[in-house]
GROMACS .gro file of C-alpha atoms in nm:
model
  462
    1MET     CA    1  -0.862   2.076   2.304
    2ARG     CA    2  -0.753   2.421   2.432
    3LYS     CA    3  -0.980   2.601   2.681
    4THR     CA    4  -0.820   2.941   2.617
    5MET     CA    5  -0.702   3.158   2.345
    6PRO     CA    6  -0.371   3.115   2.230
    7THR     CA    7  -0.138   3.402   2.305
    8ILE     CA    8   0.080   3.553   2.027
    9LEU     CA    9   0.355   3.822   2.111
   10ILE     CA   10   0.436   4.093   1.824
   11ILE     CA   11   0.724   4.272   1.860
   12ASP     CA   12   0.813   4.510   1.573
   13ASP     CA   13   0.940   4.891   1.574
   14ASP     CA   14   0.675   5.043   1.318
   15PRO     CA   15   0.345   5.135   1.540
   16ASP     CA   16   0.126   5.123   1.263
   17PHE     CA   17   0.200   4.797   1.147
   18LEU     CA   18   0.211   4.650   1.511
   19ARG     CA   19  -0.139   4.796   1.580
   20LEU     CA   20  -0.298   4.646   1.245
   21LEU     CA   21  -0.135   4.319   1.297
   22GLY     CA   22  -0.250   4.309   1.623
   23LEU     CA   23  -0.586   4.404   1.509
   24TRP     CA   24  -0.614   4.116   1.251
   25LEU     CA   25  -0.469   3.863   1.505
   26GLU     CA   26  -0.742   3.949   1.773
   27SER     CA   27  -1.020   3.919   1.507
   28GLU     CA   28  -0.908   3.543   1.446
   29ASP     CA   29  -0.959   3.480   1.817
   30TYR     CA   30  -0.598   3.484   1.932
   31ARG     CA   31  -0.495   3.665   2.256
   32VAL     CA   32  -0.242   3.934   2.149
   33LEU     CA   33   0.050   4.132   2.334
   34SER     CA   34   0.283   4.340   2.148
   35SER     CA   35   0.569   4.583   2.226
   36ASN     CA   36   0.756   4.807   1.978
   37ASN     CA   37   1.055   4.788   2.197
   38PRO     CA   38   1.269   4.422   2.170
   39LEU     CA   39   1.375   4.437   2.536
   40GLN     CA   40   1.061   4.522   2.638
   41GLY     CA   41   0.904   4.269   2.417
   42LEU     CA   42   1.132   4.040   2.585
   43GLU     CA   43   1.024   4.100   2.938
   44LEU     CA   44   0.669   4.018   2.825
   45LEU     CA   45   0.818   3.628   2.807
   46ASP     CA   46   0.909   3.629   3.151
   47GLN     CA   47   0.548   3.761   3.279
   48GLU     CA   48   0.334   3.565   3.065
   49SER     CA   49   0.258   3.250   2.872
   50VAL     CA   50   0.316   3.300   2.528
   51ASP     CA   51   0.236   3.068   2.255
   52LEU     CA   52   0.390   3.212   1.948
   53LEU     CA   53   0.644   3.513   1.891
   54ILE     CA   54   0.610   3.720   1.574
   55SER     CA   55   0.921   3.941   1.529
   56ASP     CA   56   1.039   4.191   1.279
   57LEU     CA   57   1.380   4.087   1.149
   58ARG     CA   58   1.514   4.460   1.116
   59MET     CA   59   1.489   4.662   1.445
   60PRO     CA   60   1.747   4.934   1.540
   61ILE     CA   61   1.747   4.843   1.921
   62MET     CA   62   1.762   4.446   1.856
   63ASP     CA   63   1.747   4.285   1.547
   64GLY     CA   64   1.518   3.987   1.503
   65MET     CA   65   1.792   3.713   1.488
   66ALA     CA   66   1.906   3.830   1.874
   67VAL     CA   67   1.504   3.825   1.949
   68LEU     CA   68   1.475   3.448   1.823
   69GLU     CA   69   1.814   3.369   2.047
   70ALA     CA   70   1.700   3.527   2.338
   71ALA     CA   71   1.363   3.378   2.317
   72GLN     CA   72   1.483   3.046   2.271
   73ALA     CA   73   1.696   3.095   2.537
   74ARG     CA   74   1.410   3.138   2.787
   75ASP     CA   75   1.183   2.865   2.617
   76PRO     CA   76   1.353   2.621   2.383
   77ASP     CA   77   1.005   2.530   2.225
   78LEU     CA   78   0.862   2.842   2.170
   79PRO     CA   79   0.800   2.914   1.785
   80VAL     CA   80   0.919   3.215   1.618
   81ILE     CA   81   0.805   3.361   1.295
   82LEU     CA   82   1.022   3.624   1.151
   83LEU     CA   83   0.888   3.917   0.964
   84THR     CA   84   1.113   4.149   0.736
   85ALA     CA   85   1.052   4.404   0.455
   86HIS     CA   86   1.376   4.317   0.330
   87GLY     CA   87   1.322   3.940   0.219
   88THR     CA   88   1.621   3.796   0.079
   89ILE     CA   89   1.735   3.432   0.016
   90PRO     CA   90   2.013   3.467   0.249
   91ASN     CA   91   1.799   3.622   0.537
   92ALA     CA   92   1.534   3.309   0.490
   93VAL     CA   93   1.852   3.065   0.514
   94GLU     CA   94   1.982   3.239   0.835
   95ALA     CA   95   1.659   3.263   0.999
   96MET     CA   96   1.565   2.866   0.900
   97ARG     CA   97   1.950   2.770   1.024
   98ALA     CA   98   1.869   2.942   1.377
   99GLN     CA   99   1.565   2.721   1.446
  100ALA     CA  100   1.316   2.981   1.329
  101PHE     CA  101   0.921   2.827   1.275
  102GLY     CA  102   0.868   3.026   0.985
  103TYR     CA  103   0.964   3.358   0.757
  104LEU     CA  104   0.738   3.575   0.570
  105SER     CA  105   0.854   3.884   0.375
  106LYS     CA  106   0.633   4.220   0.407
  107PRO     CA  107   0.391   4.260   0.244
  108PHE     CA  108   0.217   3.922   0.305
  109SER     CA  109  -0.143   3.813   0.277
  110ASN     CA  110  -0.358   3.726   0.587
  111ASP     CA  111  -0.377   3.376   0.437
  112GLU     CA  112  -0.014   3.331   0.435
  113LEU     CA  113   0.041   3.452   0.788
  114GLN     CA  114  -0.312   3.248   0.919
  115THR     CA  115  -0.156   2.921   0.786
  116LEU     CA  116   0.180   3.003   0.932
  117CYS     CA  117   0.035   3.080   1.287
  118THR     CA  118  -0.203   2.770   1.267
  119ALA     CA  119   0.101   2.530   1.210
  120ALA     CA  120   0.319   2.736   1.478
  121LEU     CA  121   0.083   2.680   1.749
  122ALA     CA  122   0.005   2.291   1.635
  123GLN     CA  123   0.386   2.269   1.706
  124ARG     CA  124   0.375   2.419   2.032
  125LEU     CA  125   0.072   2.207   2.131
  126ALA     CA  126   0.277   1.905   2.007
  127GLY     CA  127   0.561   2.038   2.227
  128ARG     CA  128   0.352   2.075   2.536
  129GLU     CA  129   0.211   1.727   2.446
  130LEU     CA  130   0.546   1.578   2.411
  131SER     CA  131   0.638   1.739   2.768
  132LYS     CA  132   0.386   1.569   2.933
  133LEU     CA  133   0.407   1.235   2.761
  134ARG     CA  134   0.789   1.265   2.892
  135ALA     CA  135   0.673   1.356   3.225
  136ASP     CA  136   0.441   1.069   3.239
  137LEU     CA  137   0.712   0.794   3.098
  138ARG     CA  138   0.942   0.930   3.382
  139ALA     CA  139   0.667   0.899   3.665
  140GLN     CA  140   0.600   0.544   3.524
  141ALA     CA  141   0.930   0.430   3.475
  142GLY     CA  142   0.984   0.098   3.588
  143GLN     CA  143   0.605   0.011   3.578
  144SER     CA  144   0.501  -0.268   3.371
  145ILE     CA  145   0.205  -0.130   3.207
  146LEU     CA  146   0.196   0.246   3.080
  147HIS     CA  147  -0.117   0.407   3.095
  148ARG     CA  148  -0.313   0.744   3.108
  149SER     CA  149  -0.701   0.583   3.071
  150PRO     CA  150  -0.902   0.525   3.355
  151VAL     CA  151  -1.008   0.201   3.229
  152MET     CA  152  -0.631   0.110   3.253
  153ALA     CA  153  -0.580   0.235   3.570
  154SER     CA  154  -0.888   0.063   3.691
  155LEU     CA  155  -0.721  -0.276   3.593
  156VAL     CA  156  -0.400  -0.184   3.736
  157ASN     CA  157  -0.576  -0.122   4.063
  158GLU     CA  158  -0.721  -0.451   4.023
  159ILE     CA  159  -0.374  -0.626   3.932
  160THR     CA  160  -0.241  -0.459   4.290
  161ARG     CA  161  -0.530  -0.610   4.479
  162ILE     CA  162  -0.508  -0.964   4.327
  163ALA     CA  163  -0.146  -1.009   4.307
  164THR     CA  164  -0.091  -1.150   4.656
  165SER     CA  165  -0.340  -1.394   4.591
  166GLN     CA  166  -0.212  -1.740   4.499
  167ALA     CA  167  -0.575  -1.812   4.276
  168SER     CA  168  -0.564  -1.854   3.914
  169VAL     CA  169  -0.609  -1.578   3.662
  170PHE     CA  170  -0.802  -1.573   3.341
  171LEU     CA  171  -0.743  -1.282   3.114
  172SER     CA  172  -0.979  -1.237   2.811
  173GLY     CA  173  -0.911  -0.959   2.536
  174GLU     CA  174  -0.849  -0.912   2.194
  175SER     CA  175  -0.505  -1.059   2.019
  176GLY     CA  176  -0.235  -0.785   2.083
  177SER     CA  177  -0.405  -0.605   2.375
  178GLY     CA  178  -0.138  -0.664   2.598
  179LYS     CA  179  -0.276  -0.989   2.798
  180GLU     CA  180   0.095  -1.144   2.844
  181ARG     CA  181   0.226  -0.765   2.994
  182VAL     CA  182  -0.093  -0.776   3.248
  183ALA     CA  183   0.032  -1.144   3.343
  184ARG     CA  184   0.400  -1.024   3.403
  185ALA     CA  185   0.265  -0.699   3.598
  186ILE     CA  186   0.077  -0.975   3.827
  187HIS     CA  187   0.381  -1.198   3.867
  188GLU     CA  188   0.590  -0.864   3.958
  189ALA     CA  189   0.375  -0.749   4.208
  190SER     CA  190   0.339  -1.085   4.376
  191ALA     CA  191   0.522  -1.285   4.627
  192ARG     CA  192   0.679  -1.527   4.350
  193SER     CA  193   0.847  -1.201   4.167
  194ASP     CA  194   1.202  -1.327   4.264
  195HIS     CA  195   1.098  -1.712   4.078
  196PRO     CA  196   1.039  -1.741   3.715
  197PHE     CA  197   0.806  -1.584   3.477
  198VAL     CA  198   0.725  -1.870   3.204
  199ALA     CA  199   0.513  -1.763   2.903
  200VAL     CA  200   0.423  -2.035   2.665
  201ASN     CA  201   0.182  -1.990   2.376
  202CYS     CA  202  -0.034  -2.319   2.341
  203GLY     CA  203  -0.127  -2.231   2.001
  204ALA     CA  204   0.216  -2.204   1.875
  205ILE     CA  205   0.346  -2.563   2.014
  206PRO     CA  206   0.334  -2.842   1.782
  207SER     CA  207   0.080  -3.105   1.860
  208GLU     CA  208   0.298  -3.400   1.881
  209LEU     CA  209   0.557  -3.185   2.084
  210ALA     CA  210   0.315  -3.055   2.313
  211GLU     CA  211   0.311  -3.306   2.592
  212SER     CA  212   0.691  -3.299   2.580
  213GLU     CA  213   0.758  -2.918   2.573
  214LEU     CA  214   0.475  -2.893   2.879
  215PHE     CA  215   0.540  -3.167   3.085
  216GLY     CA  216   0.887  -3.255   3.035
  217HIS     CA  217   1.045  -3.599   2.954
  218VAL     CA  218   1.293  -3.874   3.071
  219LYS     CA  219   1.615  -3.986   2.864
  220GLY     CA  220   1.467  -4.274   2.674
  221ALA     CA  221   1.080  -4.192   2.660
  222PHE     CA  222   1.103  -4.196   2.289
  223THR     CA  223   1.351  -4.201   1.982
  224GLY     CA  224   1.548  -3.873   2.037
  225ALA     CA  225   1.489  -3.834   2.383
  226THR     CA  226   1.876  -3.840   2.480
  227GLN     CA  227   1.867  -3.653   2.785
  228ASP     CA  228   1.585  -3.527   3.063
  229HIS     CA  229   1.405  -3.233   2.972
  230LEU     CA  230   1.248  -3.020   3.242
  231GLY     CA  231   0.989  -2.888   3.049
  232LEU     CA  232   0.796  -2.539   3.067
  233ILE     CA  233   0.565  -2.613   3.360
  234ARG     CA  234   0.861  -2.723   3.599
  235SER     CA  235   1.082  -2.436   3.469
  236ALA     CA  236   0.806  -2.208   3.629
  237ASP     CA  237   0.834  -2.383   3.963
  238GLN     CA  238   0.818  -2.134   4.246
  239GLY     CA  239   0.723  -1.864   3.993
  240THR     CA  240   0.431  -1.797   3.755
  241LEU     CA  241   0.320  -1.996   3.473
  242PHE     CA  242   0.127  -1.776   3.150
  243LEU     CA  243  -0.035  -1.987   2.938
  244ASP     CA  244  -0.169  -1.789   2.646
  245GLU     CA  245  -0.421  -1.907   2.405
  246ILE     CA  246  -0.498  -2.180   2.651
  247GLY     CA  247  -0.837  -2.258   2.423
  248ASP     CA  248  -0.590  -2.422   2.160
  249LEU     CA  249  -0.464  -2.703   2.415
  250PRO     CA  250  -0.537  -3.060   2.322
  251LEU     CA  251  -0.808  -3.223   2.522
  252ALA     CA  252  -0.541  -3.487   2.618
  253LEU     CA  253  -0.314  -3.204   2.770
  254GLN     CA  254  -0.622  -3.030   2.971
  255VAL     CA  255  -0.643  -3.350   3.178
  256LYS     CA  256  -0.290  -3.349   3.280
  257LEU     CA  257  -0.287  -2.973   3.342
  258LEU     CA  258  -0.614  -3.005   3.556
  259ARG     CA  259  -0.384  -3.264   3.757
  260VAL     CA  260  -0.133  -3.008   3.830
  261LEU     CA  261  -0.373  -2.769   3.935
  262GLN     CA  262  -0.554  -2.988   4.164
  263GLU     CA  263  -0.261  -3.211   4.283
  264GLY     CA  264   0.032  -2.987   4.246
  265THR     CA  265   0.218  -3.277   4.056
  266LEU     CA  266   0.260  -3.367   3.716
  267ARG     CA  267   0.451  -3.697   3.531
  268PRO     CA  268   0.681  -3.628   3.263
  269VAL     CA  269   0.679  -3.821   2.959
  270GLY     CA  270   0.843  -4.189   3.020
  271ALA     CA  271   0.862  -4.115   3.388
  272LYS     CA  272   0.726  -4.381   3.639
  273THR     CA  273   0.667  -4.114   3.967
  274GLU     CA  274   0.534  -3.811   4.002
  275ILE     CA  275   0.678  -3.480   4.056
  276THR     CA  276   0.564  -3.184   4.284
  277VAL     CA  277   0.540  -2.831   4.130
  278ASP     CA  278   0.445  -2.516   4.300
  279LEU     CA  279   0.358  -2.215   4.094
  280ARG     CA  280   0.048  -1.968   4.000
  281VAL     CA  281  -0.150  -2.009   3.652
  282ILE     CA  282  -0.233  -1.740   3.469
  283SER     CA  283  -0.416  -1.774   3.173
  284ALA     CA  284  -0.536  -1.621   2.875
  285THR     CA  285  -0.735  -1.636   2.546
  286HIS     CA  286  -0.856  -1.409   2.257
  287GLN     CA  287  -1.151  -1.685   2.206
  288ASP     CA  288  -1.486  -1.705   2.364
  289ILE     CA  289  -1.390  -1.999   2.644
  290HIS     CA  290  -1.768  -1.994   2.714
  291ALA     CA  291  -1.833  -2.117   2.384
  292LEU     CA  292  -1.547  -2.364   2.389
  293THR     CA  293  -1.655  -2.535   2.677
  294ALA     CA  294  -2.002  -2.538   2.571
  295SER     CA  295  -1.918  -2.731   2.247
  296GLY     CA  296  -1.682  -2.967   2.425
  297ALA     CA  297  -1.362  -2.843   2.315
  298PHE     CA  298  -1.245  -2.700   2.635
  299ARG     CA  299  -1.316  -2.905   2.980
  300GLU     CA  300  -1.542  -2.758   3.228
  301ASP     CA  301  -1.359  -2.867   3.518
  302LEU     CA  302  -1.040  -2.710   3.388
  303TYR     CA  303  -1.211  -2.390   3.302
  304TYR     CA  304  -1.363  -2.364   3.665
  305ARG     CA  305  -0.997  -2.422   3.784
  306LEU     CA  306  -0.851  -2.160   3.552
  307HIS     CA  307  -1.156  -1.898   3.581
  308VAL     CA  308  -1.090  -1.812   3.946
  309ILE     CA  309  -0.989  -1.429   3.883
  310PRO     CA  310  -1.150  -1.329   3.585
  311LEU     CA  311  -0.991  -0.992   3.429
  312ARG     CA  312  -1.063  -0.824   3.114
  313VAL     CA  313  -0.791  -0.658   2.900
  314PRO     CA  314  -0.927  -0.379   2.729
  315SER     CA  315  -0.836  -0.313   2.372
  316LEU     CA  316  -0.669   0.002   2.245
  317SER     CA  317  -0.959   0.150   2.083
  318GLU     CA  318  -1.128   0.146   2.433
  319ARG     CA  319  -0.814   0.347   2.562
  320PRO     CA  320  -0.717   0.604   2.352
  321GLU     CA  321  -0.581   0.805   2.607
  322ASP     CA  322  -0.278   0.566   2.606
  323ILE     CA  323  -0.228   0.574   2.228
  324LEU     CA  324   0.042   0.873   2.248
  325LEU     CA  325   0.204   0.771   2.545
  326LEU     CA  326   0.219   0.386   2.417
  327ALA     CA  327   0.388   0.552   2.107
  328GLN     CA  328   0.629   0.776   2.268
  329TYR     CA  329   0.758   0.491   2.470
  330PHE     CA  330   0.822   0.285   2.144
  331LEU     CA  331   0.925   0.574   1.959
  332ASP     CA  332   1.200   0.666   2.237
  333ARG     CA  333   1.317   0.281   2.264
  334GLU     CA  334   1.371   0.289   1.865
  335SER     CA  335   1.550   0.575   1.860
  336GLN     CA  336   1.792   0.469   2.110
  337ARG     CA  337   1.850   0.172   1.937
  338LEU     CA  338   1.889   0.350   1.606
  339GLU     CA  339   2.099   0.592   1.741
  340ARG     CA  340   1.889   0.865   1.610
  341ASN     CA  341   1.748   1.230   1.745
  342ILE     CA  342   1.390   1.185   1.687
  343PRO     CA  343   1.203   1.365   1.978
  344GLY     CA  344   0.832   1.311   1.912
  345PHE     CA  345   0.577   1.336   1.673
  346SER     CA  346   0.442   1.615   1.450
  347PRO     CA  347   0.090   1.757   1.499
  348GLU     CA  348   0.001   1.539   1.147
  349ALA     CA  349   0.156   1.223   1.295
  350MET     CA  350  -0.057   1.249   1.615
  351ASP     CA  351  -0.397   1.330   1.447
  352LYS     CA  352  -0.330   1.006   1.228
  353LEU     CA  353  -0.206   0.795   1.565
  354MET     CA  354  -0.532   0.907   1.732
  355GLN     CA  355  -0.799   0.861   1.428
  356ARG     CA  356  -0.691   0.505   1.341
  357PRO     CA  357  -0.877   0.236   1.486
  358TRP     CA  358  -0.597  -0.013   1.573
  359PRO     CA  359  -0.760  -0.334   1.549
  360GLY     CA  360  -0.448  -0.501   1.603
  361ASN     CA  361  -0.391  -0.313   1.932
  362VAL     CA  362  -0.094  -0.246   2.095
  363ARG     CA  363   0.103  -0.488   1.896
  364GLU     CA  364   0.005  -0.275   1.550
  365LEU     CA  365   0.076   0.026   1.685
  366GLU     CA  366   0.439  -0.087   1.806
  367ASN     CA  367   0.518  -0.226   1.474
  368ALA     CA  368   0.381   0.117   1.341
  369ILE     CA  369   0.607   0.294   1.525
  370THR     CA  370   0.914   0.075   1.462
  371PHE     CA  371   0.860   0.152   1.096
  372ALA     CA  372   0.791   0.525   1.147
  373ALA     CA  373   1.130   0.550   1.321
  374ALA     CA  374   1.300   0.352   1.043
  375VAL     CA  375   1.215   0.593   0.775
  376THR     CA  376   1.261   0.903   1.007
  377GLU     CA  377   1.615   1.003   0.984
  378LYS     CA  378   1.611   1.283   1.260
  379GLY     CA  379   1.355   1.580   1.392
  380TRP     CA  380   0.975   1.506   1.425
  381VAL     CA  381   0.800   1.171   1.299
  382SER     CA  382   0.575   1.327   1.005
  383GLY     CA  383   0.207   1.222   0.928
  384GLU     CA  384   0.355   1.040   0.649
  385ALA     CA  385   0.609   0.840   0.847
  386ILE     CA  386   0.260   0.665   1.004
  387PRO     CA  387   0.199   0.365   0.770
  388ASP     CA  388  -0.150   0.353   0.666
  389ALA     CA  389  -0.384   0.069   0.819
  390GLY     CA  390  -0.386  -0.244   0.609
  391ARG     CA  391  -0.706  -0.267   0.351
  392GLN     CA  392  -0.900  -0.536   0.403
  393GLY     CA  393  -0.996  -0.776   0.127
  394GLY     CA  394  -1.314  -0.870  -0.017
  395SER     CA  395  -1.482  -1.184  -0.084
  396SER     CA  396  -1.470  -1.231  -0.438
  397ALA     CA  397  -1.248  -1.516  -0.555
  398PHE     CA  398  -1.110  -1.266  -0.823
  399PRO     CA  399  -1.022  -0.936  -0.657
  400PRO     CA  400  -0.966  -0.614  -0.864
  401LEU     CA  401  -0.672  -0.671  -1.062
  402GLN     CA  402  -0.515  -0.334  -0.876
  403ASP     CA  403  -0.582  -0.528  -0.548
  404ALA     CA  404  -0.401  -0.831  -0.675
  405LYS     CA  405  -0.111  -0.645  -0.777
  406THR     CA  406  -0.090  -0.485  -0.433
  407ALA     CA  407  -0.128  -0.791  -0.252
  408PHE     CA  408   0.146  -0.937  -0.473
  409GLU     CA  409   0.356  -0.658  -0.418
  410ARG     CA  410   0.315  -0.677  -0.018
  411VAL     CA  411   0.400  -1.033  -0.034
  412TYR     CA  412   0.711  -1.004  -0.270
  413LEU     CA  413   0.857  -0.724  -0.024
  414GLU     CA  414   0.796  -0.929   0.272
  415ASN     CA  415   0.987  -1.255   0.124
  416LEU     CA  416   1.260  -1.008  -0.024
  417LEU     CA  417   1.326  -0.875   0.322
  418ARG     CA  418   1.304  -1.170   0.487
  419ALA     CA  419   1.533  -1.319   0.281
  420THR     CA  420   1.801  -1.010   0.303
  421ASP     CA  421   1.751  -0.997   0.665
  422GLY     CA  422   1.632  -0.663   0.644
  423ASN     CA  423   1.934  -0.525   0.435
  424ILE     CA  424   1.791  -0.251   0.227
  425SER     CA  425   2.092  -0.194  -0.005
  426ARG     CA  426   2.086  -0.612  -0.088
  427ALA     CA  427   1.699  -0.581  -0.128
  428ALA     CA  428   1.718  -0.284  -0.360
  429ARG     CA  429   1.944  -0.478  -0.540
  430ILE     CA  430   1.806  -0.809  -0.597
  431ALA     CA  431   1.480  -0.626  -0.701
  432GLY     CA  432   1.648  -0.384  -0.936
  433ARG     CA  433   1.533  -0.078  -0.784
  434HIS     CA  434   1.677   0.245  -0.635
  435ARG     CA  435   1.697   0.211  -0.227
  436THR     CA  436   1.449   0.531  -0.235
  437ASP     CA  437   1.193   0.351  -0.455
  438LEU     CA  438   1.215   0.088  -0.204
  439TYR     CA  439   1.152   0.259   0.109
  440LYS     CA  440   0.841   0.449  -0.058
  441LEU     CA  441   0.692   0.091  -0.152
  442MET     CA  442   0.751  -0.034   0.232
  443ARG     CA  443   0.606   0.300   0.376
  444LYS     CA  444   0.302   0.196   0.152
  445HIS     CA  445   0.268  -0.143   0.275
  446GLY     CA  446   0.368  -0.021   0.655
  447LEU     CA  447   0.664  -0.274   0.642
  448ALA     CA  448   0.976  -0.173   0.845
  449PRO     CA  449   1.330  -0.339   0.770
  450GLN     CA  450   1.372  -0.391   1.137
  451LEU     CA  451   1.112  -0.648   1.152
  452PHE     CA  452   1.289  -0.859   0.927
  453LYS     CA  453   1.660  -0.821   1.084
  454ASN     CA  454   1.813  -1.129   1.304
  455GLN     CA  455   1.808  -0.981   1.636
  456GLU     CA  456   1.706  -1.045   1.980
  457ASP     CA  457   1.315  -1.005   2.047
  458ARG     CA  458   1.223  -0.660   2.150
  459ASP     CA  459   1.102  -0.538   2.485
  460ASP     CA  460   0.722  -0.676   2.515
  461ALA     CA  461   0.480  -0.415   2.470
  462PRO     CA  462   0.360  -0.229   2.770
   0.00000   0.00000   0.00000
């Protein structure tokens, strides 16, 4: 929030109107600067920090359109409201094409002016926030973890401190909070940064293939093994192995992983000899590893080998200062990919981003911004472009009919977009709906076509 009153500059050649408008604005807690001479008024822009300019359109020395042009040359982001006693549609169209924020015809009500001033000042703050975000993004260019929050600054300092160690690191935190990004940051800050960083999701590997995928196999080890397979662990030799969702690793493979950590050796499936590996292991889970260990689902000796340096990655709700920074990063990336001019978020969109709880953390935020960029052709992202958070279903076996319809609608859209690789024209034809209707339905359910296209994976979330 601003600690000082917003400053409004009024330029009008009618002294009586100038005085009355100034008194009213001051009564609304605005700091007011005024001039009945456009040239002198523009000089005030060079001397004062102004948040909003209100100018008459018809003036003898210099008309409002010229004032608008001169003001924008000084400060491109300064919102300008034009006033005239000769209001016509052509004047309004010309003013808006010249990028005036708004246009009012005299006489106007206090409510009309207040509404326009409030919106203009909100955009001014949004523009200043955008400038700060861009400055932060430039300052952190090339860094693995974007942040503004003290809690993430503390984590980044801890990463820097432990990066040079060879000890195993154990990351805990909610799903989508960015544990892989933290693991990558540790690797990039370490002496192993010139060697591979290999990320493995232990819960995503089919159990019957897990041993071969992790430890490799030799030719002829089993049916279909037509050649030697290096395995993910050996692929990380000299570098860093990141084992995500380590709690899902089968007990039989936990024993083999323990040997890698203890002895620095492994035996591929079907091999008769041990192979030496040199790597640092970083593991992570969103589960309660202590409960898994206590229940016997996770080996206690392996836990102690992995849990040498514990780090907790905070949820997005614990680092609200980072929400807009991350959102701007994702928006810039998507804007560039889509080749669109989308500078930032409107005040309404910012409010919506900050008020949402983000239970899916950074991953959910990234998906929301991907959708917002997809439905924004140009200009600022509106509040409506930010998809609403998913609704939680009830516990009843028979949900309300409307909820069931909504759930079916979402599943239908997901399957349709997946089948058409996110091609909206094809999807609309199959559904028998207009493209505009399909976009509305997608916005309702928070679905973006880019999420279903066959393309290379997007960059990892910071």
